[in-house]
Coordinates of C-alpha atoms in Angstrom, one line a residue:
Chain A
M16 CA 28.6 -17.6 29.6
V17 CA 28.8 -14.3 27.9
G18 CA 29.5 -16.0 24.6
K19 CA 26.5 -18.2 25.1
I20 CA 24.3 -15.2 25.8
A21 CA 25.6 -13.3 22.8
G22 CA 25.0 -16.4 20.5
F23 CA 21.5 -16.6 21.9
A24 CA 20.9 -12.9 21.3
A25 CA 22.2 -13.4 17.8
I26 CA 19.8 -16.2 17.1
I27 CA 16.9 -14.0 18.3
I28 CA 18.0 -11.1 16.2
L29 CA 18.4 -13.4 13.1
A30 CA 15.0 -14.8 13.7
I31 CA 13.4 -11.4 14.0
V32 CA 15.3 -10.2 10.8
F33 CA 13.9 -13.3 9.0
H34 CA 10.5 -12.8 10.4
T35 CA 10.3 -9.2 9.3
F36 CA 12.2 -9.0 6.2
F37 CA 12.0 -12.4 4.4
A38 CA 8.9 -14.1 5.8
S39 CA 6.5 -11.7 4.2
L40 CA 8.5 -12.0 0.9
I41 CA 8.1 -15.7 0.7
A42 CA 4.5 -15.7 2.0
I43 CA 1.9 -17.3 -0.1
D44 CA -1.5 -15.6 0.4
K45 CA -0.4 -14.5 3.8
V46 CA 0.7 -17.9 4.9
M47 CA 4.2 -17.6 6.0
P48 CA 6.7 -20.0 7.7
D49 CA 7.1 -19.7 11.4
I50 CA 10.9 -19.4 11.9
F51 CA 10.4 -19.0 15.7
I52 CA 8.8 -22.5 16.1
I53 CA 11.5 -24.1 13.9
L54 CA 14.2 -22.6 16.2
V55 CA 12.3 -23.7 19.3
V56 CA 12.2 -27.3 18.1
Y57 CA 15.8 -27.1 16.8
L58 CA 17.2 -25.7 20.1
T59 CA 15.3 -28.2 22.2
L60 CA 16.3 -31.2 20.1
T61 CA 19.9 -30.3 19.5
Q62 CA 20.9 -28.0 22.3
S63 CA 19.1 -28.2 25.6
L64 CA 15.6 -27.8 27.0
T65 CA 16.7 -24.8 28.8
Q66 CA 17.6 -23.0 25.5
G67 CA 14.4 -24.1 23.8
I68 CA 12.3 -22.8 26.7
I69 CA 14.1 -19.6 27.0
F70 CA 14.1 -19.0 23.2
G71 CA 10.4 -19.9 23.1
F72 CA 9.6 -17.5 25.9
A73 CA 11.6 -14.6 24.4
S74 CA 10.4 -15.1 20.9
G75 CA 6.8 -15.6 22.1
I76 CA 6.9 -12.2 24.0
I77 CA 8.5 -10.4 21.1
E78 CA 6.0 -12.0 18.6
S79 CA 2.9 -11.2 20.6
S80 CA 3.9 -7.7 21.5
A81 CA 2.2 -6.5 18.3
D82 CA -1.1 -7.5 19.8
P83 CA -1.3 -6.4 23.5
A84 CA -4.6 -8.3 24.1
L85 CA -2.9 -11.5 23.5
F86 CA 0.5 -10.6 25.1
G87 CA 1.9 -13.6 26.7
L88 CA -0.1 -16.2 24.9
S89 CA 2.5 -17.0 22.2
A90 CA 5.2 -17.2 24.9
F91 CA 3.1 -19.5 27.1
L92 CA 2.4 -21.9 24.0
K93 CA 6.0 -21.9 23.0
V94 CA 7.3 -22.8 26.4
I95 CA 4.6 -25.6 26.5
L96 CA 5.8 -26.6 23.0
A97 CA 9.4 -26.7 23.9
F98 CA 8.6 -28.9 27.0
T99 CA 6.4 -31.2 25.1
V100 CA 9.0 -31.7 22.3
F101 CA 11.5 -32.5 24.9
I102 CA 9.3 -35.1 26.7
F103 CA 8.7 -36.8 23.4
S104 CA 12.4 -36.6 22.4
T105 CA 13.2 -38.5 25.6
R106 CA 10.6 -41.2 25.0
L107 CA 10.8 -41.5 21.1
R108 CA 13.8 -41.5 18.8
L109 CA 13.7 -38.1 17.1
E110 CA 17.2 -38.1 15.7
S111 CA 16.1 -38.9 12.2
N112 CA 15.2 -36.0 9.8
P113 CA 11.7 -37.2 9.0
A114 CA 11.0 -37.5 12.7
R115 CA 12.1 -33.8 13.2
L116 CA 10.0 -32.7 10.3
I117 CA 6.9 -34.4 11.8
V118 CA 7.7 -32.7 15.1
V119 CA 7.9 -29.3 13.4
L120 CA 4.6 -30.0 11.4
L121 CA 2.7 -31.0 14.6
S122 CA 4.3 -28.1 16.6
V123 CA 3.2 -25.4 14.3
A124 CA -0.3 -27.0 13.9
F125 CA -0.7 -27.3 17.7
H126 CA 0.7 -23.7 18.4
N127 CA -1.5 -22.0 15.8
F128 CA -4.6 -24.0 16.6
V129 CA -4.5 -23.2 20.3
Y130 CA -3.5 -19.6 19.4
Y131 CA -6.4 -18.9 17.1
L132 CA -8.8 -20.9 19.3
I133 CA -8.0 -18.5 22.2
A134 CA -7.8 -15.4 19.9
Y135 CA -11.2 -16.0 18.3
G136 CA -12.9 -17.6 21.2
I137 CA -15.1 -20.7 20.3
N138 CA -16.2 -19.3 17.1
L139 CA -16.4 -22.6 15.1
D140 CA -16.8 -21.0 11.6
L141 CA -13.9 -18.8 12.1
V142 CA -11.8 -21.4 13.7
L143 CA -12.5 -23.8 10.8
N144 CA -11.6 -21.2 8.2
V145 CA -8.4 -20.3 10.0
T146 CA -7.5 -23.9 10.7
I147 CA -7.3 -24.7 7.1
K148 CA -5.3 -21.8 6.1
Y149 CA -3.2 -20.7 9.1
V150 CA -2.9 -24.0 10.9
L151 CA -2.6 -26.8 8.2
L152 CA -1.1 -24.7 5.4
E153 CA 1.2 -22.8 7.7
A154 CA 2.3 -26.1 9.3
V155 CA 3.0 -27.6 5.9
Y156 CA 4.8 -24.4 4.6
T157 CA 7.0 -24.2 7.8
T158 CA 7.8 -27.9 7.3
A159 CA 8.8 -27.4 3.7
I160 CA 11.1 -24.5 4.8
T161 CA 12.6 -26.7 7.5
V162 CA 13.4 -29.3 4.8
I163 CA 15.4 -26.7 2.9
L164 CA 17.1 -25.5 6.0
I165 CA 18.1 -29.2 7.0
Y166 CA 19.3 -29.8 3.4
F167 CA 21.6 -26.7 3.6
S168 CA 22.9 -27.4 7.1
E169 CA 23.7 -31.0 6.1
R170 CA 25.3 -29.9 2.9
K171 CA 27.5 -27.5 4.8
L172 CA 28.5 -30.2 7.1
T173 CA 29.4 -32.5 4.3
L174 CA 31.5 -29.8 2.6
K175 CA 33.3 -29.1 6.0
F176 CA 33.9 -32.9 6.3
E177 CA 35.3 -33.1 2.7
A178 CA 37.5 -30.1 3.2
Chain B
M28 CA 4.4 -30.9 50.1
I29 CA 6.2 -27.5 49.2
A30 CA 9.4 -29.1 50.4
N31 CA 8.9 -32.0 48.1
L32 CA 8.0 -29.6 45.3
R33 CA 11.2 -27.6 46.0
K34 CA 13.3 -30.8 45.9
T35 CA 11.7 -31.9 42.6
L36 CA 12.4 -28.5 41.1
E37 CA 16.1 -28.4 42.3
E38 CA 16.6 -31.9 40.9
N39 CA 15.1 -30.9 37.5
K40 CA 16.0 -27.3 36.8
D41 CA 14.6 -27.4 33.3
L42 CA 11.2 -28.3 34.6
G43 CA 11.3 -25.5 37.1
L44 CA 12.3 -23.0 34.5
A45 CA 9.5 -24.2 32.2
V46 CA 7.0 -23.9 35.0
L47 CA 8.3 -20.5 35.9
L48 CA 8.3 -19.1 32.4
A49 CA 4.9 -20.6 31.6
A50 CA 3.5 -19.1 34.8
L51 CA 5.0 -15.7 33.9
S52 CA 3.5 -16.0 30.4
L53 CA 0.1 -16.7 31.8
I54 CA 0.3 -13.9 34.2
L55 CA 1.0 -11.6 31.3
L56 CA -1.8 -13.0 29.4
I57 CA -4.4 -12.5 32.1
L58 CA -3.2 -9.1 33.2
P59 CA -5.7 -6.4 32.4
L60 CA -5.3 -4.7 29.1
N61 CA -4.4 -1.3 30.6
L62 CA -1.5 -2.8 32.6
K63 CA -0.1 -5.1 29.8
Q64 CA -0.5 -2.5 27.0
P65 CA 2.4 -0.4 28.1
L66 CA 4.5 -3.5 28.6
A67 CA 3.6 -4.8 25.1
K68 CA 4.2 -1.4 23.5
Y69 CA 7.6 -1.0 25.2
T70 CA 8.5 -4.6 24.1
H71 CA 7.4 -3.9 20.5
L72 CA 9.3 -0.6 20.4
V73 CA 12.5 -2.2 21.6
T74 CA 12.4 -5.4 19.7
L75 CA 10.2 -5.6 16.5
S76 CA 9.7 -1.9 15.8
P77 CA 13.2 -1.0 14.7
F78 CA 13.3 -4.0 12.3
Q79 CA 9.8 -3.4 10.9
G80 CA 10.8 0.2 10.4
A81 CA 13.9 -0.8 8.5
A82 CA 11.9 -3.4 6.5
Q83 CA 9.3 -0.7 5.7
N84 CA 12.1 1.8 4.7
L85 CA 13.6 -0.9 2.4
K86 CA 10.1 -1.6 0.8
N87 CA 9.7 2.1 0.2
L88 CA 13.2 2.3 -1.3
V89 CA 12.4 -0.5 -3.6
A90 CA 9.0 1.1 -4.5
T91 CA 10.8 4.5 -5.0
S92 CA 13.3 2.9 -7.2
Q93 CA 10.5 1.1 -9.4
T94 CA 8.6 4.4 -9.6
N95 CA 11.8 6.3 -10.5
K96 CA 12.5 3.7 -13.3
W97 CA 8.9 4.0 -14.5
L98 CA 9.1 7.8 -14.5
R99 CA 12.4 7.7 -16.4
S100 CA 10.8 5.6 -19.1
Q101 CA 7.8 7.9 -19.1
L102 CA 10.2 10.9 -19.5
E103 CA 12.0 9.3 -22.3
E104 CA 8.7 8.6 -24.1
S105 CA 7.4 12.2 -23.3
R106 CA 10.6 13.6 -24.7
L107 CA 10.0 11.7 -27.9
Q108 CA 6.5 12.8 -28.0
V109 CA 7.6 16.5 -27.5
A110 CA 10.1 16.1 -30.3
F111 CA 7.3 14.8 -32.6
A112 CA 4.9 17.5 -31.4
R113 CA 7.5 20.2 -32.2
E114 CA 8.0 18.8 -35.6
A115 CA 4.2 18.7 -36.2
L116 CA 3.9 22.3 -34.9
E117 CA 6.5 23.4 -37.3
Q118 CA 4.7 21.6 -40.2
N119 CA 1.4 23.1 -39.0
K120 CA 2.9 26.6 -39.0
R121 CA 4.3 26.1 -42.5
L122 CA 1.0 24.8 -43.8
R123 CA -0.9 27.6 -42.2
D124 CA 1.5 30.1 -43.6
S125 CA 1.2 28.5 -47.1
L126 CA -2.7 28.6 -46.8
D127 CA -2.5 32.2 -45.6
F128 CA -4.4 31.2 -42.3
L129 CA -4.6 33.7 -39.4
E130 CA -1.8 33.2 -37.0
R131 CA -2.9 31.4 -33.7
K132 CA -2.4 33.0 -30.4
N133 CA 0.3 31.8 -28.2
Y134 CA -0.1 31.7 -24.4
V135 CA 2.1 31.8 -21.4
L136 CA 1.4 29.9 -18.2
I137 CA 1.2 31.7 -14.9
S138 CA 1.5 29.3 -12.1
A139 CA -0.9 29.6 -9.1
E140 CA -1.0 27.7 -5.9
M141 CA -4.3 26.5 -4.5
Q142 CA -5.2 28.3 -1.2
T143 CA -8.7 27.1 -0.3
I144 CA -12.1 26.6 -1.7
D145 CA -14.3 29.6 -1.9
P146 CA -16.2 29.5 1.4
K147 CA -19.3 30.9 -0.3
R148 CA -19.4 28.5 -3.3
R149 CA -18.0 25.4 -2.0
D150 CA -18.0 23.1 -5.1
N151 CA -17.9 25.8 -7.6
A152 CA -14.9 27.9 -7.0
I153 CA -11.4 27.9 -5.5
L154 CA -9.0 30.6 -4.4
V155 CA -5.6 30.5 -5.7
A156 CA -2.5 32.7 -5.0
V157 CA -0.2 34.0 -7.7
R158 CA 3.1 35.8 -7.2
N159 CA 2.3 38.7 -9.5
S160 CA -1.3 39.6 -9.7
A161 CA -0.7 42.5 -12.2
V162 CA -0.4 40.0 -15.1
V163 CA -3.7 38.2 -14.3
A164 CA -7.1 39.4 -15.3
V165 CA -10.6 38.0 -15.2
D166 CA -11.9 35.7 -17.7
R167 CA -8.7 33.8 -18.2
A168 CA -8.7 30.1 -18.8
V169 CA -7.2 28.0 -15.9
V170 CA -5.7 24.6 -16.5
S171 CA -3.9 22.0 -14.4
L172 CA -1.5 19.2 -15.6
Y173 CA -4.5 17.1 -16.4
G174 CA -6.8 19.6 -18.3
L175 CA -9.1 22.5 -18.1
V176 CA -10.0 23.6 -14.7
G177 CA -12.2 26.7 -15.2
K178 CA -11.8 30.5 -15.5
T179 CA -10.7 33.4 -13.4
T180 CA -13.6 35.5 -12.1
N181 CA -12.1 37.8 -9.6
V182 CA -8.6 39.3 -8.8
L183 CA -8.1 40.5 -5.3
G184 CA -4.4 41.4 -4.5
N185 CA -2.6 38.2 -5.0
T186 CA -5.7 36.0 -4.5
I187 CA -7.6 34.9 -7.7
T188 CA -10.9 33.4 -7.6
V189 CA -11.3 30.5 -10.1
E190 CA -14.7 29.4 -11.1
L191 CA -14.5 25.7 -11.7
L192 CA -16.2 23.8 -14.6
T193 CA -18.4 22.3 -12.0
S194 CA -20.0 25.7 -11.5
P195 CA -23.4 26.2 -13.1
N196 CA -22.1 29.6 -14.5
C197 CA -19.1 28.1 -16.3
R198 CA -19.7 26.9 -19.9
V199 CA -17.2 26.0 -22.4
A200 CA -17.5 25.7 -26.3
A201 CA -16.3 22.2 -26.8
R202 CA -15.9 19.4 -29.4
D203 CA -15.4 15.7 -29.7
Q204 CA -11.7 15.4 -30.6
N205 CA -12.3 12.3 -32.7
T206 CA -15.5 13.0 -34.6
R207 CA -15.2 16.9 -34.3
A208 CA -18.9 17.1 -33.2
L209 CA -19.5 20.5 -31.5
G210 CA -21.2 21.1 -28.2
I211 CA -21.2 23.1 -25.0
I212 CA -19.7 21.7 -21.8
R213 CA -21.7 22.5 -18.7
W214 CA -21.9 21.1 -15.2
E215 CA -24.4 18.2 -14.8
R216 CA -24.4 17.0 -11.2
G217 CA -21.7 15.8 -8.8
Q218 CA -18.3 15.8 -10.4
N219 CA -19.6 15.0 -13.9
L220 CA -20.1 17.3 -16.8
L221 CA -22.6 17.5 -19.7
L222 CA -21.7 17.9 -23.4
D223 CA -24.9 19.7 -24.4
N224 CA -26.3 21.0 -27.7
V225 CA -24.9 18.0 -29.7
P226 CA -27.5 17.3 -32.3
L227 CA -29.0 13.8 -32.5
R228 CA -27.6 13.3 -36.0
D229 CA -24.0 14.1 -34.9
S230 CA -21.7 11.1 -34.5
I231 CA -20.1 10.8 -31.1
N232 CA -18.6 7.8 -29.3
V233 CA -18.1 6.7 -25.6
G234 CA -14.5 7.0 -24.8
D235 CA -13.8 10.0 -27.1
T236 CA -11.8 12.9 -25.6
V237 CA -13.6 16.2 -25.3
I238 CA -11.4 19.3 -25.9
S239 CA -12.3 23.1 -26.0
S240 CA -13.2 24.2 -29.5
G241 CA -12.1 27.8 -29.0
L242 CA -15.3 29.0 -30.5
G243 CA -16.5 30.7 -27.4
G244 CA -13.6 33.1 -27.5
L245 CA -12.6 32.7 -23.9
F246 CA -11.0 29.4 -23.7
P247 CA -8.2 28.6 -26.3
V248 CA -8.6 25.7 -28.6
G249 CA -7.5 22.2 -27.8
L250 CA -7.6 22.2 -24.0
P251 CA -8.5 18.7 -22.8
I252 CA -11.7 18.6 -20.7
G253 CA -12.7 15.0 -20.2
V254 CA -13.7 11.8 -21.7
I255 CA -17.2 10.8 -22.8
E256 CA -18.7 8.3 -20.4
K257 CA -22.3 7.9 -21.3
I258 CA -24.5 8.9 -24.3
D259 CA -28.3 8.9 -23.8
I260 CA -30.7 9.5 -26.7
P261 CA -33.8 11.3 -25.3
K262 CA -37.2 10.4 -26.6
R263 CA -38.0 14.0 -27.0
G264 CA -35.7 16.8 -27.9
F265 CA -33.2 17.6 -30.5
F266 CA -29.9 17.0 -28.6
K267 CA -28.0 14.0 -27.3
R268 CA -27.4 13.8 -23.6
I269 CA -23.7 13.1 -23.2
T270 CA -22.0 12.7 -19.8
V271 CA -18.4 13.6 -19.7
R272 CA -16.1 12.6 -16.9
P273 CA -13.6 15.5 -16.5
F274 CA -9.8 14.7 -16.5
V275 CA -9.3 17.0 -13.6
N276 CA -10.2 15.9 -10.1
F277 CA -11.6 19.1 -8.8
N278 CA -11.3 17.9 -5.1
R279 CA -7.4 17.3 -5.5
L280 CA -6.3 20.5 -7.0
D281 CA -2.8 21.7 -6.0
E282 CA -1.1 23.9 -8.6
V283 CA -3.0 25.3 -11.4
F284 CA -1.9 27.5 -14.3
I285 CA -3.6 30.7 -15.6
L286 CA -3.3 31.1 -19.4
K287 CA -2.3 34.6 -20.6
E288 CA -2.0 35.6 -24.1
M289 CA 1.6 36.1 -25.3
E290 CA 2.2 39.7 -26.4
D291 CA 4.2 40.1 -29.5

């Protein structure tokens, strides 16, 4: 149990490190990959719903702590996201990599769209502007990063197997 | 109904956890700002803030390292320029000797630290402090790292009043470094200066550097003053109207140097 908690804390710390140190470095015109959502989807699909939900809640609380007015919003959306991904995974076959990539793409798009819709109110102009940049582009960019992560994780597994 | 709900939740713990955490998030979201602000602040302080601080320090370190590298290259370049300048100075001295010119005066720099602006003459004068006021007198040229600042007008203890070039009373005999056209620098308006008394026939170009000519007797020759920004040819009159942007930012003075003639 202690090992599990330590492992979980390590994942959160790694995600924060990636978010603060590297995400801004690889950002393209302020569009940066959302490592928290990748991990929510990864934990929900490969570990368990509990882990996905707890990670979603914790990372959401941490992420939205920078903006007190929206404190709790990201956590709420990530918990819903983890649950939705789990429901879909029980009904559809999401074991293949393309399916997982589509899940990441839709998850980021859904999370960001609802987030900005609530953050900016029903201001259509603003939402449309933000939708293109921070919803669609960020979803695509996050998916591209996921492709790289999947590639490296599978390569590592192959190397382990060959050894 | 509650019993049924409890039973369902017990059977499906994941669903229960999801509902619980979603409800908790919603409560946090709808809490009044004055209640959730301390919560958010504390969470930020414990989780993101240390990492963001470290990231910022790392960025600063990289930036400092780059600045350091740039400064080193600048230093090398300056060293080379100083070596060339020394060589030119020696050559100049030899040539002046051979032509039997009068020997130029040498100056020492007395460093002075900016204290405050003169409360009576806000944009026109500053008060600076020197360690030893005995070596300072009135009507001495004052320079900064960038160029001519003004002249000393009053010495009171260790506090020296420096009249800036932006003062209407401060005028400097100057010339275009490139075309050698002579004129007089005086305050125009705002932070800009005017190179006055330049005849219409004299050639002068935008972008040329203006230096002190030394003809006024007060300011030594060759002190950089500013760069020519605009040249207007008036319909009437004999002189060009030349706007000069000074090298010195008079609102951001820190250390200045008072020039004192070197005694033999």
